[in-house]
CSV table of C-alpha atoms in Angstrom, one decimal:
chain,number,residue,atom,x,y,z
A,11,MET,CA,0.0,0.0,0.0
A,12,SER,CA,1.4,3.4,-1.1
A,13,THR,CA,1.8,6.1,1.5
A,14,TYR,CA,1.6,9.8,0.8
A,15,ARG,CA,1.8,13.2,2.4
A,16,PHE,CA,-1.2,15.5,2.4
A,17,ILE,CA,-1.6,19.2,3.4
A,18,ILE,CA,-5.1,20.3,4.2
A,19,SER,CA,-5.8,24.0,4.7
A,20,GLY,CA,-8.6,26.2,5.7
A,21,GLY,CA,-11.1,26.7,8.6
A,22,GLY,CA,-12.6,29.6,10.6
A,23,THR,CA,-15.9,27.9,11.0
A,24,GLY,CA,-17.2,24.4,11.6
A,25,GLY,CA,-18.6,24.5,8.0
A,26,HIS,CA,-15.0,24.5,6.7
A,27,ILE,CA,-13.4,22.3,9.4
A,28,PHE,CA,-15.7,19.4,9.4
A,29,PRO,CA,-15.4,18.6,5.7
A,30,ALA,CA,-11.6,19.0,6.0
A,31,ILE,CA,-11.4,16.4,8.8
A,32,SER,CA,-13.8,14.1,6.9
A,33,ILE,CA,-11.6,14.2,3.8
A,34,ALA,CA,-8.5,13.4,5.9
A,35,ASN,CA,-10.3,10.5,7.6
A,36,GLU,CA,-11.2,9.0,4.2
A,37,LEU,CA,-7.7,9.4,2.8
A,38,LYS,CA,-6.2,7.9,6.0
A,39,ALA,CA,-8.5,4.8,5.6
A,40,ARG,CA,-7.4,4.4,2.0
A,41,TYR,CA,-3.7,5.1,2.5
A,42,PRO,CA,-2.7,3.8,5.9
A,43,GLY,CA,0.6,5.2,7.1
A,44,SER,CA,0.3,8.4,5.1
A,45,GLU,CA,1.2,11.7,6.8
A,46,PHE,CA,-1.2,14.7,7.2
A,47,LEU,CA,-0.6,18.3,8.1
A,48,PHE,CA,-3.3,20.8,8.5
A,49,VAL,CA,-2.6,24.5,8.2
A,50,GLY,CA,-5.1,26.9,9.9
A,51,ALA,CA,-5.4,30.5,11.1
A,52,GLN,CA,-4.0,31.3,14.6
A,53,GLY,CA,-6.8,31.8,17.2
A,54,ARG,CA,-9.5,30.2,15.1
A,55,MET,CA,-11.4,27.1,16.0
A,56,GLU,CA,-9.5,24.8,13.8
A,57,MET,CA,-6.4,25.1,16.1
A,58,GLU,CA,-8.5,23.3,18.7
A,59,ARG,CA,-10.8,21.0,16.7
A,60,VAL,CA,-8.1,19.5,14.4
A,61,PRO,CA,-5.8,18.2,17.2
A,62,GLN,CA,-9.0,16.8,18.9
A,63,ALA,CA,-9.5,14.8,15.7
A,64,GLY,CA,-6.0,13.4,15.9
A,65,TYR,CA,-4.2,15.5,13.3
A,66,ALA,CA,-1.2,17.9,13.5
A,67,ILE,CA,-1.8,21.6,12.6
A,68,GLU,CA,0.3,24.6,12.0
A,69,GLY,CA,-1.1,28.1,12.5
A,70,LEU,CA,-0.6,31.2,10.2
A,71,PRO,CA,-1.2,34.8,11.5
A,72,VAL,CA,-3.6,35.4,8.7
A,73,GLN,CA,-6.8,37.5,9.2
A,74,GLY,CA,-9.8,38.6,7.1
A,75,PHE,CA,-9.9,42.2,5.8
A,76,ASP,CA,-12.0,44.7,7.8
A,77,ARG,CA,-14.2,46.2,5.1
A,78,LYS,CA,-15.8,48.8,7.4
A,79,HIS,CA,-12.5,50.2,8.9
A,80,LEU,CA,-10.0,50.3,6.0
A,81,LEU,CA,-7.2,51.9,8.1
A,82,ARG,CA,-7.1,48.8,10.3
A,83,ASN,CA,-6.0,46.7,7.4
A,84,PHE,CA,-2.4,47.7,7.6
A,85,LYS,CA,-1.8,45.0,10.2
A,86,VAL,CA,-3.9,42.5,8.1
A,87,LEU,CA,-1.5,43.1,5.2
A,88,VAL,CA,1.6,42.7,7.3
A,89,ASN,CA,0.2,39.4,8.6
A,90,LEU,CA,-0.6,38.3,5.1
A,91,VAL,CA,3.0,38.8,4.0
A,92,ARG,CA,4.2,36.9,7.2
A,93,SER,CA,1.7,34.1,6.5
A,94,THR,CA,2.8,33.8,2.8
A,95,ARG,CA,6.4,33.4,3.9
A,96,ARG,CA,5.5,30.9,6.6
A,97,ALA,CA,3.3,28.9,4.2
A,98,ARG,CA,6.1,28.6,1.7
A,99,ARG,CA,8.4,27.2,4.4
A,100,ILE,CA,5.7,24.8,5.6
A,101,VAL,CA,5.1,23.4,2.1
A,102,ARG,CA,8.9,23.2,1.4
A,103,ASP,CA,9.6,21.3,4.6
A,104,PHE,CA,6.6,19.0,4.5
A,105,ARG,CA,6.8,18.2,0.7
A,106,PRO,CA,3.1,17.2,0.2
A,107,ASP,CA,2.0,15.0,-2.7
A,108,VAL,CA,-1.4,16.9,-2.9
A,109,ALA,CA,-2.6,20.1,-1.2
A,110,ILE,CA,-6.3,20.4,-0.3
A,111,GLY,CA,-8.0,23.7,0.4
A,112,VAL,CA,-11.5,23.9,2.0
A,113,GLY,CA,-11.9,27.7,2.2
A,114,GLY,CA,-11.2,30.1,5.0
A,115,TYR,CA,-8.3,32.6,5.5
A,116,ALA,CA,-5.4,30.1,5.8
A,117,SER,CA,-6.1,28.3,2.6
A,118,ALA,CA,-5.1,31.2,0.4
A,119,PRO,CA,-1.4,31.5,1.3
A,120,THR,CA,-1.0,27.7,1.8
A,121,LEU,CA,-2.5,26.7,-1.6
A,122,LYS,CA,-0.7,29.5,-3.4
A,123,ALA,CA,2.6,28.3,-1.9
A,124,ALA,CA,1.8,24.7,-2.9
A,125,ALA,CA,1.0,25.6,-6.5
A,126,GLU,CA,4.2,27.7,-6.8
A,127,GLN,CA,6.2,24.6,-5.7
A,128,GLY,CA,4.4,22.3,-8.3
A,129,VAL,CA,2.1,20.5,-5.8
A,130,PRO,CA,-1.2,19.5,-7.4
A,131,CYS,CA,-4.1,21.3,-5.6
A,132,LEU,CA,-7.7,20.4,-5.0
A,133,LEU,CA,-10.3,22.9,-3.7
A,134,GLN,CA,-13.5,22.0,-1.9
A,135,GLU,CA,-16.3,24.7,-2.1
A,136,GLN,CA,-19.2,24.1,0.3
A,137,ASN,CA,-21.5,26.9,-0.7
A,138,SER,CA,-23.7,27.7,-3.7
A,139,TYR,CA,-22.0,31.1,-3.8
A,140,ALA,CA,-18.2,30.6,-4.0
A,141,GLY,CA,-16.1,32.2,-1.3
A,142,VAL,CA,-13.5,34.8,-2.3
A,143,THR,CA,-10.6,32.7,-1.3
A,144,ASN,CA,-11.6,29.8,-3.5
A,145,GLN,CA,-12.4,32.1,-6.4
A,146,VAL,CA,-8.9,33.6,-6.2
A,147,LEU,CA,-7.3,30.1,-6.0
A,148,ALA,CA,-9.3,28.6,-8.8
A,149,SER,CA,-6.7,29.3,-11.5
A,150,LYS,CA,-4.1,27.4,-9.4
A,151,ALA,CA,-6.3,24.3,-8.7
A,152,ALA,CA,-6.2,21.1,-10.7
A,153,ARG,CA,-9.7,20.0,-9.4
A,154,ILE,CA,-12.6,21.9,-7.7
A,155,CYS,CA,-15.1,19.8,-5.8
A,156,VAL,CA,-18.5,21.5,-5.4
A,157,ALA,CA,-21.8,20.9,-3.6
A,158,TYR,CA,-24.2,22.7,-6.0
A,159,GLU,CA,-25.0,22.7,-9.7
A,160,GLY,CA,-24.3,25.8,-11.7
A,161,MET,CA,-20.8,26.6,-10.2
A,162,GLU,CA,-19.4,27.4,-13.7
A,163,ARG,CA,-20.1,31.1,-13.0
A,164,PHE,CA,-17.3,31.0,-10.5
A,165,PHE,CA,-14.9,28.3,-11.7
A,166,PRO,CA,-13.5,26.9,-15.0
A,167,LYS,CA,-16.0,24.3,-16.1
A,168,ASP,CA,-13.4,21.6,-16.9
A,169,LYS,CA,-12.1,21.6,-13.3
A,170,ILE,CA,-15.4,21.2,-11.5
A,171,VAL,CA,-16.6,17.9,-10.0
A,172,LEU,CA,-20.0,17.7,-8.2
A,173,THR,CA,-19.3,15.8,-5.0
A,174,GLY,CA,-21.4,17.4,-2.3
A,175,ASN,CA,-20.2,18.3,1.2
A,176,PRO,CA,-19.0,15.6,3.7
A,177,VAL,CA,-21.2,15.5,6.7
A,178,ARG,CA,-21.0,14.1,10.3
A,179,GLN,CA,-21.5,10.3,10.0
A,180,ASP,CA,-22.8,10.0,13.5
A,181,LEU,CA,-26.0,11.6,12.5
A,182,PHE,CA,-27.0,8.4,10.7
A,183,ARG,CA,-26.7,6.1,13.8
A,184,THR,CA,-30.4,6.5,14.7
A,185,ALA,CA,-33.4,5.7,12.5
A,186,PRO,CA,-36.2,8.3,12.1
A,187,ARG,CA,-38.7,8.2,14.9
A,188,ALA,CA,-36.6,5.8,16.9
A,189,PRO,CA,-38.3,5.1,20.4
A,190,GLU,CA,-34.9,5.7,22.2
A,191,ALA,CA,-34.7,9.2,20.6
A,192,TYR,CA,-38.1,10.2,22.1
A,193,ALA,CA,-37.2,8.7,25.4
A,194,TYR,CA,-33.9,10.7,25.5
A,195,PHE,CA,-35.8,14.0,25.3
A,196,GLY,CA,-38.8,12.8,27.3
A,197,LEU,CA,-41.2,13.3,24.3
A,198,ASP,CA,-44.4,11.6,23.1
A,199,PRO,CA,-44.0,9.9,19.7
A,200,ALA,CA,-47.7,10.6,19.0
A,201,LYS,CA,-47.2,14.4,19.0
A,202,PRO,CA,-45.6,16.5,16.3
A,203,THR,CA,-42.1,17.8,17.1
A,204,LEU,CA,-40.3,21.0,16.1
A,205,LEU,CA,-36.5,21.2,16.3
A,206,VAL,CA,-35.0,24.7,16.5
A,207,VAL,CA,-31.3,24.8,16.0
A,208,GLY,CA,-29.1,27.8,15.6
A,209,GLY,CA,-25.6,26.3,15.6
A,210,SER,CA,-23.2,25.7,18.5
A,211,LEU,CA,-23.1,29.4,19.5
A,212,GLY,CA,-26.8,29.9,18.8
A,213,ALA,CA,-28.7,32.4,16.7
A,214,ARG,CA,-30.3,35.5,18.3
A,215,THR,CA,-33.1,35.8,15.8
A,216,LEU,CA,-34.2,32.2,16.0
A,217,ASN,CA,-34.2,32.4,19.8
A,218,ARG,CA,-36.1,35.7,19.9
A,219,SER,CA,-38.6,34.3,17.4
A,220,VAL,CA,-39.4,31.4,19.6
A,221,MET,CA,-39.6,33.6,22.8
A,222,ALA,CA,-42.1,35.8,21.1
A,223,HIS,CA,-44.5,32.9,20.4
A,224,LEU,CA,-44.1,30.5,23.4
A,225,ASP,CA,-47.8,31.0,24.3
A,226,GLU,CA,-48.9,29.8,20.8
A,227,LEU,CA,-46.5,26.9,20.9
A,228,ALA,CA,-47.9,25.8,24.3
A,229,GLN,CA,-51.5,26.0,23.1
A,230,SER,CA,-50.8,24.1,19.9
A,231,GLY,CA,-49.7,21.0,21.6
A,232,VAL,CA,-46.5,20.8,19.4
A,233,GLN,CA,-43.4,19.5,21.1
A,234,VAL,CA,-40.2,21.7,20.8
A,235,VAL,CA,-36.6,20.8,21.1
A,236,TRP,CA,-35.0,24.3,21.3
A,237,GLN,CA,-31.2,24.5,21.1
A,238,THR,CA,-30.4,28.0,22.1
A,239,GLY,CA,-26.5,28.1,22.0
A,240,LYS,CA,-24.5,29.0,25.1
A,241,PHE,CA,-24.9,32.8,24.9
A,242,TYR,CA,-28.7,32.7,25.0
A,243,ILE,CA,-29.5,29.8,27.4
A,244,ASP,CA,-30.2,31.9,30.5
A,245,GLU,CA,-32.5,34.3,28.7
A,246,ALA,CA,-34.3,31.4,27.0
A,247,ARG,CA,-34.8,29.5,30.2
A,248,ARG,CA,-36.3,32.5,31.9
A,249,ALA,CA,-38.7,33.1,29.0
A,250,ALA,CA,-39.7,29.5,28.9
A,251,GLU,CA,-40.3,29.0,32.7
A,252,PRO,CA,-44.0,29.9,32.7
A,253,TYR,CA,-44.6,27.4,29.9
A,254,ALA,CA,-42.6,24.5,31.4
A,255,ARG,CA,-44.0,21.1,30.4
A,256,PRO,CA,-42.6,17.7,29.3
A,257,GLY,CA,-42.9,18.6,25.6
A,258,LEU,CA,-40.7,21.8,25.8
A,259,VAL,CA,-36.9,21.0,25.9
A,260,VAL,CA,-34.7,24.0,26.3
A,261,THR,CA,-30.9,23.3,26.0
A,262,ASP,CA,-27.8,25.3,25.1
A,263,PHE,CA,-26.3,22.3,23.3
A,264,VAL,CA,-27.6,19.0,21.9
A,265,SER,CA,-24.9,16.3,22.2
A,266,ARG,CA,-27.0,13.7,20.4
A,267,MET,CA,-28.0,15.5,17.2
A,268,ASP,CA,-28.9,12.0,15.7
A,269,TYR,CA,-31.7,11.8,18.3
A,270,ALA,CA,-32.7,15.4,17.7
A,271,TYR,CA,-33.1,14.8,13.9
A,272,ALA,CA,-34.8,11.5,14.5
A,273,VAL,CA,-37.7,13.1,16.5
A,274,ALA,CA,-38.0,16.2,14.3
A,275,ASP,CA,-41.0,16.4,12.1
A,276,LEU,CA,-39.8,19.9,11.1
A,277,VAL,CA,-36.5,21.7,11.5
A,278,VAL,CA,-35.8,25.4,11.9
A,279,SER,CA,-32.2,26.2,11.0
A,280,ARG,CA,-29.7,28.7,9.6
A,281,ALA,CA,-28.6,28.1,6.0
A,282,GLY,CA,-25.0,27.1,6.4
A,283,ALA,CA,-23.7,24.7,3.8
A,284,GLY,CA,-23.0,21.9,6.2
A,285,SER,CA,-26.4,22.0,7.8
A,286,ILE,CA,-28.1,22.0,4.4
A,287,SER,CA,-26.1,19.0,3.3
A,288,GLU,CA,-27.1,17.1,6.5
A,289,LEU,CA,-30.8,18.0,6.1
A,290,CYS,CA,-30.8,16.8,2.4
A,291,LEU,CA,-29.3,13.4,3.4
A,292,LEU,CA,-31.7,13.1,6.3
A,293,ALA,CA,-34.7,14.2,4.1
A,294,LYS,CA,-35.8,16.6,6.8
A,295,PRO,CA,-38.5,19.3,6.1
A,296,VAL,CA,-37.0,22.6,7.0
A,297,ILE,CA,-37.6,26.3,7.4
A,298,LEU,CA,-34.3,28.1,6.6
A,299,VAL,CA,-33.6,31.5,8.2
A,300,PRO,CA,-30.4,32.7,6.5
A,301,SER,CA,-27.9,34.6,8.7
A,302,PRO,CA,-27.5,38.1,7.3
A,303,ASN,CA,-24.0,38.4,9.0
A,304,VAL,CA,-22.0,36.2,6.5
A,305,ALA,CA,-19.7,37.1,3.6
A,306,GLU,CA,-21.5,37.8,0.3
A,307,ASP,CA,-24.8,36.9,2.0
A,308,HIS,CA,-24.1,33.3,0.9
A,309,GLN,CA,-26.6,31.7,3.3
A,310,THR,CA,-29.5,33.4,1.4
A,311,LYS,CA,-28.1,32.0,-1.8
A,312,ASN,CA,-27.8,28.5,-0.3
A,313,ALA,CA,-31.4,28.7,0.9
A,314,LEU,CA,-32.7,29.9,-2.5
A,315,ALA,CA,-31.0,27.0,-4.2
A,316,LEU,CA,-33.3,24.7,-2.2
A,317,VAL,CA,-36.4,26.9,-2.4
A,318,GLN,CA,-36.3,26.9,-6.2
A,319,HIS,CA,-36.6,23.1,-6.1
A,320,GLY,CA,-39.5,23.1,-3.6
A,321,ALA,CA,-37.1,21.6,-1.1
A,322,ALA,CA,-37.4,24.2,1.8
A,323,VAL,CA,-39.2,27.2,3.1
A,324,MET,CA,-37.2,30.4,3.6
A,325,ILE,CA,-38.0,33.3,5.9
A,326,ARG,CA,-35.8,36.4,6.0
A,327,ASP,CA,-34.0,37.1,9.2
A,328,ALA,CA,-35.9,40.4,9.6
A,329,ASP,CA,-39.3,38.7,9.2
A,330,ALA,CA,-38.6,35.8,11.5
A,331,PRO,CA,-39.8,37.2,14.8
A,332,ASP,CA,-43.3,37.7,13.3
A,333,ARG,CA,-43.5,34.9,10.8
A,334,LEU,CA,-41.3,32.0,11.9
A,335,VAL,CA,-43.5,30.2,14.5
A,336,PRO,CA,-46.8,30.8,12.8
A,337,GLU,CA,-45.3,29.3,9.6
A,338,ALA,CA,-43.9,26.3,11.5
A,339,LEU,CA,-47.2,25.6,13.2
A,340,SER,CA,-49.0,25.8,9.8
A,341,LEU,CA,-46.6,23.3,8.3
A,342,LEU,CA,-46.8,20.9,11.2
A,343,ALA,CA,-50.6,20.9,10.8
A,344,ASP,CA,-50.2,19.9,7.1
A,345,PRO,CA,-48.6,16.4,6.8
A,346,ALA,CA,-49.0,16.4,3.0
A,347,ARG,CA,-46.9,19.5,2.7
A,348,LEU,CA,-44.2,18.2,5.1
A,349,ALA,CA,-44.1,15.0,3.0
A,350,ASP,CA,-43.7,17.0,-0.2
A,351,LEU,CA,-40.7,19.0,1.3
A,352,SER,CA,-39.1,15.8,2.5
A,353,VAL,CA,-39.3,14.2,-1.0
A,354,HIS,CA,-37.8,17.3,-2.7
A,355,ILE,CA,-35.0,17.9,-0.2
A,356,ALA,CA,-34.0,14.2,-0.4
A,357,ALA,CA,-33.7,14.5,-4.2
A,358,LEU,CA,-30.9,17.1,-3.7
A,359,ALA,CA,-28.8,14.9,-1.4
A,360,GLN,CA,-25.2,14.1,-2.5
A,361,HIS,CA,-24.2,10.8,-1.0
A,362,ASP,CA,-20.6,9.5,-0.1
A,363,SER,CA,-19.1,13.0,-0.6
A,364,ALA,CA,-15.8,12.3,1.4
A,365,ALA,CA,-15.2,9.2,-0.7
A,366,ARG,CA,-15.9,11.0,-4.0
A,367,ILE,CA,-13.5,13.8,-3.0
A,368,ALA,CA,-10.9,11.2,-2.1
A,369,ASP,CA,-11.4,9.7,-5.6
A,370,GLU,CA,-10.4,13.0,-7.1
A,371,VAL,CA,-7.3,13.2,-4.8
A,372,ALA,CA,-6.4,9.7,-6.0
A,373,ARG,CA,-6.5,10.9,-9.6
A,374,LEU,CA,-4.2,13.8,-8.8
A,375,LEU,CA,-1.8,11.3,-7.1
A,376,LYS,CA,-1.6,9.4,-10.4
């Protein structure tokens, strides 16, 4: 069995880090004994998450540009120069056979350095609207793995391969409507269940939208699993206290997301690429509330890519406090519409994405 050396670069959010680790795990299974080096941005979450997954990581002092305060970008430029030099040294010393970029600040200097030194490069783009880093790197890449149709508007057509986004495999441990999942949350399988999830840090708009309609939710008889995120848990618990009942679960973090998805008849979520890929594979009816605080408003574009296929309902962030809960209750009272959403979102699922990306890496190795 051949062994190789792989550099994997990028991060900043879980949406970049999880696919990177999934790709590494797949390559490690195929090529035992191979060496892996991740390159991330100092102070970002990859510096913690990657070692937890068992891989070595080097950090670059790279940062994003401050578009609101242009004078603050002098330090950003100095750090970019430092990062470029350091990335060249890392690539030269590690001598990778292939370099893989998943988006995020660190992948630009790393993939650029790899391309300059003749290392074949593969990019993985998670979103329906390509990130600036990957657009800049496209000319240097041999292969660009994407999760959505129509990415020719960002990348050269002959380099694009539709692979989808790798997702957390532990989400598939539990069958839909499994009795142990209802027991875990203390819920009744005979009642409809709404899952509200705003990511690990939470989403203020989603939480405020639920708080504004706790009375309606209580009267409806709908069960709610409400993941608030750590910043909002105290406020949410105070608001929910008068409505406390077995069917209302308020928690800052759900450690068993496989159980949460198993009980959910309808999901309310932000529109990050990773979440959408999971929802497609799990065939979950969803109301998407895109975050307005992301680069190029890419979450709205991700959501619209589903809406145009009848695969999701989208509510704008500004409209959510008034519209979100009434829309959710209306959907939960309409099993035919839920079934329709489930069929359409399942049709968009991309299966075995990590394996398909590893296939493209294998072609570059040859």
